[in-house]
Short mmCIF file of C-alpha atoms in Angstrom, two decimals:
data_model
loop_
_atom_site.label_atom_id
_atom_site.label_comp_id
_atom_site.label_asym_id
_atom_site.label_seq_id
_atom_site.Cartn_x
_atom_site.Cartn_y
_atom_site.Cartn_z
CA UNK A 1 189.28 63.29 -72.11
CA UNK A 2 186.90 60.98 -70.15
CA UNK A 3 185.93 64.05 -68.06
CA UNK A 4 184.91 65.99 -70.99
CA UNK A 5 183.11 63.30 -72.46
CA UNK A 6 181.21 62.84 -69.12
CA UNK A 7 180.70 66.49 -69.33
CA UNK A 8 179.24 66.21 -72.94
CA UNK A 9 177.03 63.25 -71.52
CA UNK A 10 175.48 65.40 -68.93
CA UNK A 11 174.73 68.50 -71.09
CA UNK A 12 172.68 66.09 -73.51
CA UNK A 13 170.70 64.50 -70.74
CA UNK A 14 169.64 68.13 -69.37
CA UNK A 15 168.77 69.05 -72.66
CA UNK A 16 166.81 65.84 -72.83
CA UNK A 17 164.78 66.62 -70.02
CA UNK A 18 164.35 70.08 -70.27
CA UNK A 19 162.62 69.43 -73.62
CA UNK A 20 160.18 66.32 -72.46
CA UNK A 21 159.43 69.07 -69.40
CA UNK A 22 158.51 71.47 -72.03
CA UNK A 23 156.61 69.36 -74.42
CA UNK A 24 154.84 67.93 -71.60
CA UNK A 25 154.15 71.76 -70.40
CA UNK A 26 152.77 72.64 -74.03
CA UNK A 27 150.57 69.27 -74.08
CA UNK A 28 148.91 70.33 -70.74
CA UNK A 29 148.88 74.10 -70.69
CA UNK A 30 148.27 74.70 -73.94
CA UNK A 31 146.79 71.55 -75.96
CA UNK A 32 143.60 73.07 -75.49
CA UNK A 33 143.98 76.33 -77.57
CA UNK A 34 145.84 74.49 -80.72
CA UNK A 35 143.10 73.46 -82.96
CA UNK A 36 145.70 72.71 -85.91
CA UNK A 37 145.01 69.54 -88.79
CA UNK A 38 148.68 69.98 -88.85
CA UNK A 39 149.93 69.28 -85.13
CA UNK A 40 148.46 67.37 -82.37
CA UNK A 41 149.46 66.84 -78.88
CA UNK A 42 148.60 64.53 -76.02
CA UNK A 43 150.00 62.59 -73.00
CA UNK A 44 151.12 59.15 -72.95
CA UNK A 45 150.58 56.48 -70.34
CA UNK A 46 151.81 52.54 -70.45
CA UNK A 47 152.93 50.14 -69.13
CA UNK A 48 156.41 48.40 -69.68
CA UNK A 49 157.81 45.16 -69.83
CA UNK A 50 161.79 45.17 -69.99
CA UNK A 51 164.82 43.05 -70.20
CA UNK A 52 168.40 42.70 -70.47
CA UNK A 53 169.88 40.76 -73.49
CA UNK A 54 173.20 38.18 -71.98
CA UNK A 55 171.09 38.34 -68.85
CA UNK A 56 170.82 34.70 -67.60
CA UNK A 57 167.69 33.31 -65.71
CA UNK A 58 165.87 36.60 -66.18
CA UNK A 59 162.17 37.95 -66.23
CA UNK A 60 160.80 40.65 -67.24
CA UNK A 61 160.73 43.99 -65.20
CA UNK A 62 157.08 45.18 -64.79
CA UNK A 63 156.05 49.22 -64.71
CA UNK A 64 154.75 52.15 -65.62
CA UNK A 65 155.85 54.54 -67.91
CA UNK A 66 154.52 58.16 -68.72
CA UNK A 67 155.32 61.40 -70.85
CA UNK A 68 153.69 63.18 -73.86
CA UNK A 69 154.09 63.36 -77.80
CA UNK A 70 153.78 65.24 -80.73
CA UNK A 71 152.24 64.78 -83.93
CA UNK A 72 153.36 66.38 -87.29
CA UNK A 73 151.29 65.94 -90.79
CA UNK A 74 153.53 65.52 -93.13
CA UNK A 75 151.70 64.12 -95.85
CA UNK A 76 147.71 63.02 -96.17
CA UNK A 77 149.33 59.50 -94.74
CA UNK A 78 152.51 60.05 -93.10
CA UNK A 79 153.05 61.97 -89.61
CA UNK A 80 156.37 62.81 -87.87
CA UNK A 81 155.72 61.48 -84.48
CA UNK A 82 157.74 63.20 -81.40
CA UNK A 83 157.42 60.48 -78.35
CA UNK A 84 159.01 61.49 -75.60
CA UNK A 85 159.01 59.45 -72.05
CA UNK A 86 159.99 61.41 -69.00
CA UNK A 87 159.78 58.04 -66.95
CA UNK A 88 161.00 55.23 -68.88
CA UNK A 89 161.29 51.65 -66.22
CA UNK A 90 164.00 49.66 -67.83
CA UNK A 91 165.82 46.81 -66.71
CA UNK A 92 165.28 42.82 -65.23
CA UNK A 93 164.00 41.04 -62.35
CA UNK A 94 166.08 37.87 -61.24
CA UNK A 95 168.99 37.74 -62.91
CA UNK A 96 171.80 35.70 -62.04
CA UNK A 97 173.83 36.20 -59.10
CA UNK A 98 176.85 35.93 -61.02
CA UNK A 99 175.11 39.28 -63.11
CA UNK A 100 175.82 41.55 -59.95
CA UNK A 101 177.56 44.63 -60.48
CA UNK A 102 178.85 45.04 -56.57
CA UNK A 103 179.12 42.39 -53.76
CA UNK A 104 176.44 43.00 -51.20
CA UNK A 105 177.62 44.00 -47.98
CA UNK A 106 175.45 40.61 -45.96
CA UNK A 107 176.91 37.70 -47.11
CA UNK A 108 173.94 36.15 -45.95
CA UNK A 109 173.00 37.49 -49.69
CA UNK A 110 175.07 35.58 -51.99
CA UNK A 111 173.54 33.61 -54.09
CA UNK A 112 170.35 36.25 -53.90
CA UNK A 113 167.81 36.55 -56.43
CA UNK A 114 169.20 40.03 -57.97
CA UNK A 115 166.62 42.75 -59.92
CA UNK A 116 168.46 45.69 -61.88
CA UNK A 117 166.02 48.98 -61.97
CA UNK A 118 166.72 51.66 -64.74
CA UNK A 119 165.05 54.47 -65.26
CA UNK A 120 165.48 56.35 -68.60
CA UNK A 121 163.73 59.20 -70.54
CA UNK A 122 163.41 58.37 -74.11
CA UNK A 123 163.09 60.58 -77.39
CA UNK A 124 161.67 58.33 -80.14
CA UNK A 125 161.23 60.52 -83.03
CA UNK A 126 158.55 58.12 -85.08
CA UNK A 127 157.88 58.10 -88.84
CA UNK A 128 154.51 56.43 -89.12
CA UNK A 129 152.90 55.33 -92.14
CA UNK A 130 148.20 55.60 -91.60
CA UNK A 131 147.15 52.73 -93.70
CA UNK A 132 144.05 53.72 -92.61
CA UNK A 133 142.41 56.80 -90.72
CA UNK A 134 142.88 53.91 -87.50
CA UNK A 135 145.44 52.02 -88.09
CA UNK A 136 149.25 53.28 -88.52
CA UNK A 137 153.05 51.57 -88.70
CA UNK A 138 155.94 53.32 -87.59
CA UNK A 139 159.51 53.19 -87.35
CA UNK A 140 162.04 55.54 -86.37
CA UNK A 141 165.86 55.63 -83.88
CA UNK A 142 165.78 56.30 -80.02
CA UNK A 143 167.90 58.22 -77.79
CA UNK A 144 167.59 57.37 -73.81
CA UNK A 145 169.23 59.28 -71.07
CA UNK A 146 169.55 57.16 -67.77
CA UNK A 147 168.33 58.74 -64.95
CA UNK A 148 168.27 55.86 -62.08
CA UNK A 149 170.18 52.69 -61.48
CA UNK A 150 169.61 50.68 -58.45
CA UNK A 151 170.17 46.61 -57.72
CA UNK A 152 168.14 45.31 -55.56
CA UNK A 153 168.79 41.75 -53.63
CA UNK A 154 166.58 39.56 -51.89
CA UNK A 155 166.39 36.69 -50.44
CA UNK A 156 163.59 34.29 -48.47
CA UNK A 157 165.21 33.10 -45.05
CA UNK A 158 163.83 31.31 -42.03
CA UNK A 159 163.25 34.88 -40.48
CA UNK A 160 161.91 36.88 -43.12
CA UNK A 161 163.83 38.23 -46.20
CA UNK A 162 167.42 39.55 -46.66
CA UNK A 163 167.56 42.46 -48.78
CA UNK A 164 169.92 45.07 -50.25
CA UNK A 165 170.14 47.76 -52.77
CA UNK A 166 172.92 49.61 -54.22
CA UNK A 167 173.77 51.98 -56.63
CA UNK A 168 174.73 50.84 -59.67
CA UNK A 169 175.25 54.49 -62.17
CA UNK A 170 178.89 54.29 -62.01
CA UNK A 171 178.59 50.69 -64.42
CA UNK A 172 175.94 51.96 -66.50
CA UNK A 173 176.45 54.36 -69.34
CA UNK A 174 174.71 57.57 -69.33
CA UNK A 175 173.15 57.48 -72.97
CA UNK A 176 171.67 54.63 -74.72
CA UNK A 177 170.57 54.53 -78.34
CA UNK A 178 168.69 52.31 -80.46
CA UNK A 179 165.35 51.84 -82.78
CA UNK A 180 161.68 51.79 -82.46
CA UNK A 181 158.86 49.98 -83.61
CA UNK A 182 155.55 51.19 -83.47
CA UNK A 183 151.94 50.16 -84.30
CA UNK A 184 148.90 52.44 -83.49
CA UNK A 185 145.34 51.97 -83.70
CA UNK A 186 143.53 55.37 -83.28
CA UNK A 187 139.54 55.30 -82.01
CA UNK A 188 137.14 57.82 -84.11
CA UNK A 189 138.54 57.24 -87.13
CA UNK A 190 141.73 58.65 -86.39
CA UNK A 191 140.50 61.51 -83.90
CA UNK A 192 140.39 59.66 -80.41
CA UNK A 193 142.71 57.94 -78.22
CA UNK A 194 145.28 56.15 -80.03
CA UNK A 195 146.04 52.76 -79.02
CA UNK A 196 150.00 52.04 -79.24
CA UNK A 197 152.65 48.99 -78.92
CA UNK A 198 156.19 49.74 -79.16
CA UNK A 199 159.25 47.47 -78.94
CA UNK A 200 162.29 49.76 -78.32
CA UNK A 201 165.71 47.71 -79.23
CA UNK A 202 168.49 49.13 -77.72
CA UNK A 203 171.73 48.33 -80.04
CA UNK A 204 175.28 49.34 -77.39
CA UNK A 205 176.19 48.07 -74.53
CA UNK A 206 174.44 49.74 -71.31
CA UNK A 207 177.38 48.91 -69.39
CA UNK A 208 180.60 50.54 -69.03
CA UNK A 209 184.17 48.80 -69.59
CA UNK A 210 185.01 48.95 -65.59
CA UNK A 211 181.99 46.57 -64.82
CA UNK A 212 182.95 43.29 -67.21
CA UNK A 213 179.67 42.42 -68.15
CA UNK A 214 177.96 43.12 -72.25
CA UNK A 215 174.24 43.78 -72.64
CA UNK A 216 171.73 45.87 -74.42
CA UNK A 217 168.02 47.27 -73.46
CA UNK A 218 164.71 45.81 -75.02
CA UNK A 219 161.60 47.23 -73.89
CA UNK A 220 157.89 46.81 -74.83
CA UNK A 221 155.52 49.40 -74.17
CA UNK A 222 151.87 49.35 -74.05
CA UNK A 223 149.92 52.70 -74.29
CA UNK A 224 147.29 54.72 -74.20
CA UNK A 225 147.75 57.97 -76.46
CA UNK A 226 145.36 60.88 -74.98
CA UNK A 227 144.95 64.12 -77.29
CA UNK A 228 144.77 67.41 -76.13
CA UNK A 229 143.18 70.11 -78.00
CA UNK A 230 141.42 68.03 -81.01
CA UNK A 231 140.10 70.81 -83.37
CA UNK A 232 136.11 70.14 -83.01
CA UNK A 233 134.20 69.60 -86.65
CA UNK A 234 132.67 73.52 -87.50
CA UNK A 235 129.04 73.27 -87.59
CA UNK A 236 126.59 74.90 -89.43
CA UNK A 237 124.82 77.84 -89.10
#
């Protein structure tokens, strides 16, 4: 049962990135020719600021985060919004020692300042409200398939610094899910590059029952929306 499951895991995760590869494709290849009201496309660019909830004497993990999205008009003030995040950074720099998932092989390392490094790609299929032609709320669930899992120790000795990383996918599940937030603010009246914040709240456990430990994902992203393919205003004649 646990194999097929782990089976079931993997199929969703290809299908996860074979569609962020494709939308991605469309955005770039094709954003150009689609001069539709109706659908936009762009690419997405931020930066992300992450943590672990239960995580003691955490900070934030700092990076950069990339993919594409999809707008849908569905009416004159609400869009279906398709996010989706090849390269998600998720995770926390140094957590407590007593956090650790595997015993480093130095044991000049214990007591080492320990940073856990996720990777995810992220669907976030958005329902956002225009209050005005700039400025939008949004809402909507999140699916994330982990890619990468890595703990990295360090430590500051007399010599220079200890370090050691290991990998960690074996403790952390393969599929997280939770909700988004979203608030936009779109340049041109709604035409231009959109502006976007995004707190993504995981709600499971990331880790698995072998490793002991209970946590969940939070993430903020900061963004930069670029469209492809804007339809240009027909002039006259």
């Amino acid at each position: 049962m646990k194999n097929i499951k782990r089976i079931i895991l993997c199929c969703m995760l290809c299908i996860t990135a074979q569609a962020a590869s494709a939308q991605a494709l469309i955005a770039l290849v094709f954003g150009g020719k689609i001069k539709n009201d109706n659908i936009k496309l762009g690419i997405y660019l931020g930066g992300s600021g992450s943590w672990i909830t239960d995580g003691d004497g955490q900070q934030p993990r700092i990076g950069l985060a990339f993919g594409a999205y999809t707008v849908f008009k569905l009416k004159p003030k609400l869009d279906l919004c398709m996010y989706i995040i090849m390269k998600s950074p998720k995770g926390a720099k140094q957590l407590n020692y007593t956090e650790r998932l595997v015993q480093p092989a130095d044991s000049g390392l214990v007591g080492a300042d320990l940073n856990r490094n996720f990777t995810y790609i992220n669907i976030s299929p958005i329902l956002r409200y225009n209050i005005t032609p700039s400025f939008a709320l949004g809402f909507g669930p999140q699916l994330a398939g982990r890619m990468h899992a890595k703990d990295n120790f360090t430590r500051d000795v007399n010599d220079g610094t200890l370090m050691y990383m290991h990998n960690v996918k074996d403790y952390i599940k393969l599929v997280d899910a939770g909700l988004t937030f979203d608030m936009q603010y779109t340049l041109m009246k709604g035409e231009g590059l959109r502006l976007n914040l995004q707190y993504n709240m995981g709600l499971f456990n990331i880790y698995n029952g072998e490793s002991g430990l209970n946590g969940q994902n939070r993430q903020i992203l900061v963004g930069v929306g670029i469209p492809i393919g804007r339809k240009k205003p027909d002039t006259a004649h």
